[in-house]
Short mmCIF file of C-alpha atoms in Angstrom, two decimals:
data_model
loop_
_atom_site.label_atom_id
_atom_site.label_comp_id
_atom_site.label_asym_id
_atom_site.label_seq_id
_atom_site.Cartn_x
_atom_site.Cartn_y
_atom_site.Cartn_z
CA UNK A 1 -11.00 -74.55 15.58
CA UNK A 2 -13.60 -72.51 17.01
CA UNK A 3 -14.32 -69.37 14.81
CA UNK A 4 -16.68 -66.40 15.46
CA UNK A 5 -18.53 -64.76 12.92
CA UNK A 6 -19.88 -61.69 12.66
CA UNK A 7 -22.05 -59.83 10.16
CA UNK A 8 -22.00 -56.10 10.92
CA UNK A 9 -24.88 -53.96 10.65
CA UNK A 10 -26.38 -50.30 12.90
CA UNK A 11 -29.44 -51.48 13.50
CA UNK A 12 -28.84 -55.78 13.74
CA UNK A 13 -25.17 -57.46 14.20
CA UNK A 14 -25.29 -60.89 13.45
CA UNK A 15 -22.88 -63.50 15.46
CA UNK A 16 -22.23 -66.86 15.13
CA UNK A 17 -19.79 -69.26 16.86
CA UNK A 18 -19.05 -72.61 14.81
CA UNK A 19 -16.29 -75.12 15.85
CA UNK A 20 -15.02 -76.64 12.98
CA UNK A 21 -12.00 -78.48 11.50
CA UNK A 22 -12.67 -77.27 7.93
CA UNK A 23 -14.95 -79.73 6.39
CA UNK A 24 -17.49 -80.29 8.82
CA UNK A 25 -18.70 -77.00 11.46
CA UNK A 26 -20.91 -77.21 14.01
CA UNK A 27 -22.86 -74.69 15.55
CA UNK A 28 -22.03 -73.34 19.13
CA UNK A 29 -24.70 -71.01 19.26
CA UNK A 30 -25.53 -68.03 16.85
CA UNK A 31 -27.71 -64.97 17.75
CA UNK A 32 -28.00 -60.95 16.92
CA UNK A 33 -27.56 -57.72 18.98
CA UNK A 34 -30.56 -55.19 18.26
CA UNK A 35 -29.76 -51.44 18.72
CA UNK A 36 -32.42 -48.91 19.71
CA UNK A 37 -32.26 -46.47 16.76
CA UNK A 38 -33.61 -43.94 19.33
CA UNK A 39 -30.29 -44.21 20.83
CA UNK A 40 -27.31 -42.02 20.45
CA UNK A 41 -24.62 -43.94 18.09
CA UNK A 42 -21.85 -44.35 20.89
CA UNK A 43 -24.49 -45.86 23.01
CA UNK A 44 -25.20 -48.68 20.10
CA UNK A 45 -21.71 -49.06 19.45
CA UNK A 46 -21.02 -50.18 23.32
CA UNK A 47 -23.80 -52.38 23.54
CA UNK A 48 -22.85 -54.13 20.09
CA UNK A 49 -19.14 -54.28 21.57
CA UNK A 50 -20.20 -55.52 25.20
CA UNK A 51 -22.55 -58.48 23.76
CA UNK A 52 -19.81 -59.60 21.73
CA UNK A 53 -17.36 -59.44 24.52
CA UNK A 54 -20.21 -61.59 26.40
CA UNK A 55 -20.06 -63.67 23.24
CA UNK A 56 -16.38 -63.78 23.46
CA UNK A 57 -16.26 -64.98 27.05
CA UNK A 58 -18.77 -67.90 26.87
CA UNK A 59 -17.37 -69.62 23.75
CA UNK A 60 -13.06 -68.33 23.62
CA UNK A 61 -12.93 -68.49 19.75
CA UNK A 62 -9.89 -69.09 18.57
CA UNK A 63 -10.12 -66.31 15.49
CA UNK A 64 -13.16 -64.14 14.18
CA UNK A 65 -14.02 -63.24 10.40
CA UNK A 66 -16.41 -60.21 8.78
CA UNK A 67 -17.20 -58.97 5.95
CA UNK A 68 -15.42 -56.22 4.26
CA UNK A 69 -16.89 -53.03 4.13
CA UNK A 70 -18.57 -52.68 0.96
CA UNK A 71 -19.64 -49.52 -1.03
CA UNK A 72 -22.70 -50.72 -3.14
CA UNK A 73 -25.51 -49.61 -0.43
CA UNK A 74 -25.71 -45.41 -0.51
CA UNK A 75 -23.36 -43.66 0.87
CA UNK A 76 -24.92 -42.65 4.94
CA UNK A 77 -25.25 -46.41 5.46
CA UNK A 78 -22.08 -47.45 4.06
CA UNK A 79 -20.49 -44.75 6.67
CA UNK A 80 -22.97 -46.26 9.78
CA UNK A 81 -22.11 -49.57 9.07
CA UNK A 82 -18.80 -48.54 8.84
CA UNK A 83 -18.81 -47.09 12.42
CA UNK A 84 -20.52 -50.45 13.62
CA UNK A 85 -17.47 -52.44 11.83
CA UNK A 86 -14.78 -50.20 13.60
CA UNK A 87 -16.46 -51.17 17.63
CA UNK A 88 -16.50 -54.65 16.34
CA UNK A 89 -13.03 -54.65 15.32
CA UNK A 90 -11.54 -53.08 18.33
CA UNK A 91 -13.30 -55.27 20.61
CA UNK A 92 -12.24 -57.72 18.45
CA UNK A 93 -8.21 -57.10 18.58
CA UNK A 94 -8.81 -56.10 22.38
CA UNK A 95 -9.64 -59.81 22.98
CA UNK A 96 -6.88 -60.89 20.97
CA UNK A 97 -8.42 -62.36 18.11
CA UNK A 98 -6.91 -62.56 14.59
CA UNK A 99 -9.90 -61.33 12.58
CA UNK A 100 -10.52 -62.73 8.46
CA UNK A 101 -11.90 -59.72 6.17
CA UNK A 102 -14.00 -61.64 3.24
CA UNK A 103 -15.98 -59.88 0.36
CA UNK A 104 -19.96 -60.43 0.77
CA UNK A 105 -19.02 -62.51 -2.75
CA UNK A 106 -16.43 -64.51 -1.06
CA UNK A 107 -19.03 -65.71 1.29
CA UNK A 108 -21.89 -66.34 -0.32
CA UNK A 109 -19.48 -68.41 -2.32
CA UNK A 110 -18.36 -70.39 0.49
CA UNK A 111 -21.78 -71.51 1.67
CA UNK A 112 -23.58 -71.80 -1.68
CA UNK A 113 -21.25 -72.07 -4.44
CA UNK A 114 -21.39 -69.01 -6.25
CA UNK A 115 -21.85 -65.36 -5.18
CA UNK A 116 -24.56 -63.49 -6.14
CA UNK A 117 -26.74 -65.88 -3.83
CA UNK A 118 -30.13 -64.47 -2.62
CA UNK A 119 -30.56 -63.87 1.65
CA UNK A 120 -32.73 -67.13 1.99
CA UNK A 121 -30.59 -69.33 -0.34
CA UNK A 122 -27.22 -68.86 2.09
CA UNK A 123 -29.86 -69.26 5.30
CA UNK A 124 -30.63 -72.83 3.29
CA UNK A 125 -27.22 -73.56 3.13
CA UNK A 126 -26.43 -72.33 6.27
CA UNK A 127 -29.16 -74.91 8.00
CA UNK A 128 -27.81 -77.88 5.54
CA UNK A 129 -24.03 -77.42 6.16
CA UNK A 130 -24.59 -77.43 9.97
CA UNK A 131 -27.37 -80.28 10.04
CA UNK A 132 -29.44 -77.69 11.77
CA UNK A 133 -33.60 -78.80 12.34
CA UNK A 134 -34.05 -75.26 11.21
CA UNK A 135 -32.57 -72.04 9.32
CA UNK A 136 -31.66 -69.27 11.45
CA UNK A 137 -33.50 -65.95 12.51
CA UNK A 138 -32.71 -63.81 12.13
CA UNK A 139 -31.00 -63.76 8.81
CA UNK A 140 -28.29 -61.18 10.35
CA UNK A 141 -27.41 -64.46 12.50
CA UNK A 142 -27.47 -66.91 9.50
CA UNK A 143 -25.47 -64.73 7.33
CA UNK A 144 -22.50 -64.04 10.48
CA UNK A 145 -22.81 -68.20 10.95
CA UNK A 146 -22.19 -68.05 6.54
CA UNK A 147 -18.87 -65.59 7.41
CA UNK A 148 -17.24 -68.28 10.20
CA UNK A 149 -17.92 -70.98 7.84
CA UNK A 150 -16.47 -68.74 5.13
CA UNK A 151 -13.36 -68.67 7.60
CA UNK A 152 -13.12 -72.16 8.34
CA UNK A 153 -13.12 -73.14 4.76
CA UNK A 154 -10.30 -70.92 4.00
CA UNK A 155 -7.85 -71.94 6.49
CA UNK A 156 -4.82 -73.94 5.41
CA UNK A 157 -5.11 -77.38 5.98
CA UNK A 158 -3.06 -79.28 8.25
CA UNK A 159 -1.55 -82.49 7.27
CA UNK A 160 -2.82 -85.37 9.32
CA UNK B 1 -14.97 -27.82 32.22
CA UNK B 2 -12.84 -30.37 30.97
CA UNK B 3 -13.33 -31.75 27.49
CA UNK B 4 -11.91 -34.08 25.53
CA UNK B 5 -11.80 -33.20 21.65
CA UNK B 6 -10.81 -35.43 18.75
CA UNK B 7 -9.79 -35.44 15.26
CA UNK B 8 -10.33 -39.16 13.94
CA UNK B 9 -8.03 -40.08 10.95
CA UNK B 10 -6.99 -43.15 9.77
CA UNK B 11 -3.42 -42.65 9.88
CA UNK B 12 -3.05 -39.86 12.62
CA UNK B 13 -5.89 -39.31 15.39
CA UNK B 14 -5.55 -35.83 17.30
CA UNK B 15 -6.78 -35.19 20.93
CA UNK B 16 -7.29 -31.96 22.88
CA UNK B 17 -7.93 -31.77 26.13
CA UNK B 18 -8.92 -28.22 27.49
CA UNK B 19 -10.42 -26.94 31.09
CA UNK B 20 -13.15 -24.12 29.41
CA UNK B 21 -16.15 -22.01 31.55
CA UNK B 22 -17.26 -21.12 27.89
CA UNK B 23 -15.26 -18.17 27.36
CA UNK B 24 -12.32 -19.25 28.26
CA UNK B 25 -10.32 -22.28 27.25
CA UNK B 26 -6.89 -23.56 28.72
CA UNK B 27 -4.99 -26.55 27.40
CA UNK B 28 -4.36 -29.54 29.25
CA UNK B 29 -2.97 -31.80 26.57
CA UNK B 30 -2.97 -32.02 23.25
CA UNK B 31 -1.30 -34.75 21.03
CA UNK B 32 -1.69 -37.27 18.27
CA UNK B 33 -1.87 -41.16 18.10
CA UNK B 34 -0.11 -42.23 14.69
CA UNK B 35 -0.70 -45.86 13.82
CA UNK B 36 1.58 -47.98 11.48
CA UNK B 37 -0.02 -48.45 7.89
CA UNK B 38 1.26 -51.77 7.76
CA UNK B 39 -0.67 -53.04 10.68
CA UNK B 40 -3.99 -54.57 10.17
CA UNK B 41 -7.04 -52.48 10.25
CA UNK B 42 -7.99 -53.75 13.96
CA UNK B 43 -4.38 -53.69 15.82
CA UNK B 44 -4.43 -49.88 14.58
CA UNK B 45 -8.02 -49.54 16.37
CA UNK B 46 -7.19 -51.19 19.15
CA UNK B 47 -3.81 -48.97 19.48
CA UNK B 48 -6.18 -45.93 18.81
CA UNK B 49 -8.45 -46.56 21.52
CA UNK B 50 -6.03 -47.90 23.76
CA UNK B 51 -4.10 -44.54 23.77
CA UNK B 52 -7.05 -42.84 23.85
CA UNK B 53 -8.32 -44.58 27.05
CA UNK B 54 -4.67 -43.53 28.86
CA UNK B 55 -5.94 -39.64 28.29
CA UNK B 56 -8.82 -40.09 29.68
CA UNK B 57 -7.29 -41.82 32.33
CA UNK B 58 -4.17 -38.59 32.92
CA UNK B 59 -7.01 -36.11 32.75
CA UNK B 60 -10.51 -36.98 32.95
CA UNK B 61 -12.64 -35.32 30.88
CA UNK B 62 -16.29 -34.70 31.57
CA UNK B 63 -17.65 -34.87 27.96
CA UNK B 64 -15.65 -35.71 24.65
CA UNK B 65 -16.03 -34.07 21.30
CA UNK B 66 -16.16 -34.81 17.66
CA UNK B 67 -16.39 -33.95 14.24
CA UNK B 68 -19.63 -35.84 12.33
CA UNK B 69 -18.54 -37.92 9.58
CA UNK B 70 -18.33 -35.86 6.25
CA UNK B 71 -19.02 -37.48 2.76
CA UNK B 72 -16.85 -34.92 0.57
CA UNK B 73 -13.72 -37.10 0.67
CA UNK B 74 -13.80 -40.22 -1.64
CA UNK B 75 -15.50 -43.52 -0.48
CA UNK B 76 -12.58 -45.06 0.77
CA UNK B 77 -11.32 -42.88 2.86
CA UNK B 78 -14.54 -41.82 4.06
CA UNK B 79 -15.12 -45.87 5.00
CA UNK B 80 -11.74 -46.20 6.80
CA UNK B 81 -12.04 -42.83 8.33
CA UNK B 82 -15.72 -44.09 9.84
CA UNK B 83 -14.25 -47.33 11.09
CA UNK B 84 -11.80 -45.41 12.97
CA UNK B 85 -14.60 -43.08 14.67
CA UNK B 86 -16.90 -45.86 15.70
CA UNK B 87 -13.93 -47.64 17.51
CA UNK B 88 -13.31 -43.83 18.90
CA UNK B 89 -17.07 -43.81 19.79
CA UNK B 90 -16.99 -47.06 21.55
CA UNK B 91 -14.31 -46.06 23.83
CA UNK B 92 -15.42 -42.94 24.97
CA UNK B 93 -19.40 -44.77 25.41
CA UNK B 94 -17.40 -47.23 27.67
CA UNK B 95 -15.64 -43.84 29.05
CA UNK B 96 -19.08 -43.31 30.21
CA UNK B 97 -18.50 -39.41 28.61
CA UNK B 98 -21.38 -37.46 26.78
CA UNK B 99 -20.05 -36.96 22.79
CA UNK B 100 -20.79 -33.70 21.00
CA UNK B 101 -20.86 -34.06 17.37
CA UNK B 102 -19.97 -31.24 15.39
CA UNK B 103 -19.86 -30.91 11.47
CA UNK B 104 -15.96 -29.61 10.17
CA UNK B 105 -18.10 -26.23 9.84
CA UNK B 106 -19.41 -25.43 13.28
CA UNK B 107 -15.90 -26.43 14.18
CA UNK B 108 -14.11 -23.65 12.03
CA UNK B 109 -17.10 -21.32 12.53
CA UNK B 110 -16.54 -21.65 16.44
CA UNK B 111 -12.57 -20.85 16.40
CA UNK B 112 -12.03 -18.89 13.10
CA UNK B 113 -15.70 -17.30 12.72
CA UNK B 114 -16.23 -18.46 9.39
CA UNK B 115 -16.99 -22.41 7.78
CA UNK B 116 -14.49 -22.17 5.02
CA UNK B 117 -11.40 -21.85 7.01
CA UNK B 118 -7.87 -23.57 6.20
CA UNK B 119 -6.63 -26.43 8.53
CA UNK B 120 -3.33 -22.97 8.88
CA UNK B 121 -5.96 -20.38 9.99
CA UNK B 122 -7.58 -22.91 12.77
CA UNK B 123 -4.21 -23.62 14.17
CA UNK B 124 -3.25 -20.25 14.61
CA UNK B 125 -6.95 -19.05 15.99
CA UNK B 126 -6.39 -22.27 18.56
CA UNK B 127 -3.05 -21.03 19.53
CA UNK B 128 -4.48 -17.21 19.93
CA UNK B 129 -7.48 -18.64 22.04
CA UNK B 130 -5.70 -20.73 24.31
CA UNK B 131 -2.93 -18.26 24.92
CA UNK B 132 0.13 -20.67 23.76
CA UNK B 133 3.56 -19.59 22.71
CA UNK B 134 3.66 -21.48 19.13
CA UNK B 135 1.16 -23.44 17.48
CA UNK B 136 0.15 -26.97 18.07
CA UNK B 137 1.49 -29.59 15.65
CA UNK B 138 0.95 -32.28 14.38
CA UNK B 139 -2.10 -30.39 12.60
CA UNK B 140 -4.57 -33.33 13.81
CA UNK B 141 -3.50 -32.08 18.06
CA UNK B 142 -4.77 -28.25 16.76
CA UNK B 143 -8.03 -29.45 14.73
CA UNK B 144 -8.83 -31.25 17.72
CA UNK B 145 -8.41 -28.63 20.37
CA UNK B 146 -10.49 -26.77 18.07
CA UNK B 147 -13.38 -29.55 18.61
CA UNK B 148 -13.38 -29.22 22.21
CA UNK B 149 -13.52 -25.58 22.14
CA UNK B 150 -16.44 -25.86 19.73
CA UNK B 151 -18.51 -28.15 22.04
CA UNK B 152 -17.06 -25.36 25.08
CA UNK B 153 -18.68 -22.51 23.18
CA UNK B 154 -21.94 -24.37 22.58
CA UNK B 155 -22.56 -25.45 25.71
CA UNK B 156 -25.61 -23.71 27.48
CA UNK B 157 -24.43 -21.07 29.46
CA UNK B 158 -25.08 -21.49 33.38
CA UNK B 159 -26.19 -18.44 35.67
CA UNK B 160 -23.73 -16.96 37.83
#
């Protein structure tokens, strides 16, 4: 199965496509879309949403996952971010994708075993579980690669 | 000038569309998109923006309108209200329309004269200022007439 992940953010959005049957992933190619904060927000939010429909069209995932929103950062971020995760989730649905919602703990868990795992330990992890020759940079893109594997390790296995 | 005004909600999204010089604002179409609470957070996006894109397409608005995102509601709502206004944002960026953002003040200030009005004095205000027989309902199709008039009366005035 060939999952996209995504790791929201205003300023970087993660992605990362993995194919994977569950137990082993491998990487199709993982990257981040900058925004120019001197930008108006609806002109971020369509180039976030048009690089991941470019994503989209080079690698036809089969589903996408992200991260839920989450309330611990203040308040104005939490509402950006927000914004960010509502383009990302149209675009999403508008290509047809059935999209996984996992808690930042949920994913860190995935990857490293527990959840309260630092940045650089789940870019570790990251590299090790996809026999990479390096971790990924930026983290944005390690951490949206952490969220499909997150997603492929939660899908119901098929019997053989 | 035609512009396109909307009142994001999670649950019910209003749109206005009026023709305004400034002074004076006609209505074009006004109406609300409801979206089914047991959808998933991205169909409902995707069914926002898609009915969203068809007014655009009936009437073509020049520039869009909407209310900033306000903090005084609880977290929650605040988040899923946010998600819904940066899949609102992306569609109208891909629109290729200017957005005026507005805080819920200005908006009430511009049709009612005062910041502290009730949702009841705006609709009745939008039905005296566009010259209609009743008022607009659902509640969310008046607020966001009241947008576009806002951006209308705060537009820079042209020389005759």
């Amino acid at each position: 199965m060939r999952i996209l992940g995504i790791d929201c953010g205003s300023q970087i959005t993660g992605f990362g496509v993995i194919e994977s049957d569950g137990v082993s992933h491998a990487l199709i190619e993982a990257g981040a879309v900058r925004t120019d904060s001197r930008q108006a927000l609806p002109a971020r939010l369509l180039h976030i949403g048009e690089q991941l429909r470019a994503v989209i069209a080079r690698h036809h995932p089969d589903c996408a996952a992200v991260e839920d929103t989450f309330t611990s950062v203040n308040a104005r971020s939490a509402l950006k971010l927000s914004q960010v995760r509502g383009a990302v989730l149209f675009v999403l649905a508008e290509a047809g994708l059935e999209v996984g919602e996992y808690s930042p703990a949920t994913v860190k868990g995935s990857v490293v075993g527990h959840g309260r795992a630092e940045k650089e330990q789940v870019a570790f992890m990251v590299r090790s579980l996809l026999r990479l020759d390096r971790e990924l940079r930026p983290l944005d893109a390690s951490d949206a690669v952490a969220v499909a594997v997150c997603h492929a390790v939660h899908q119901p296995r098929r019997a053989a």
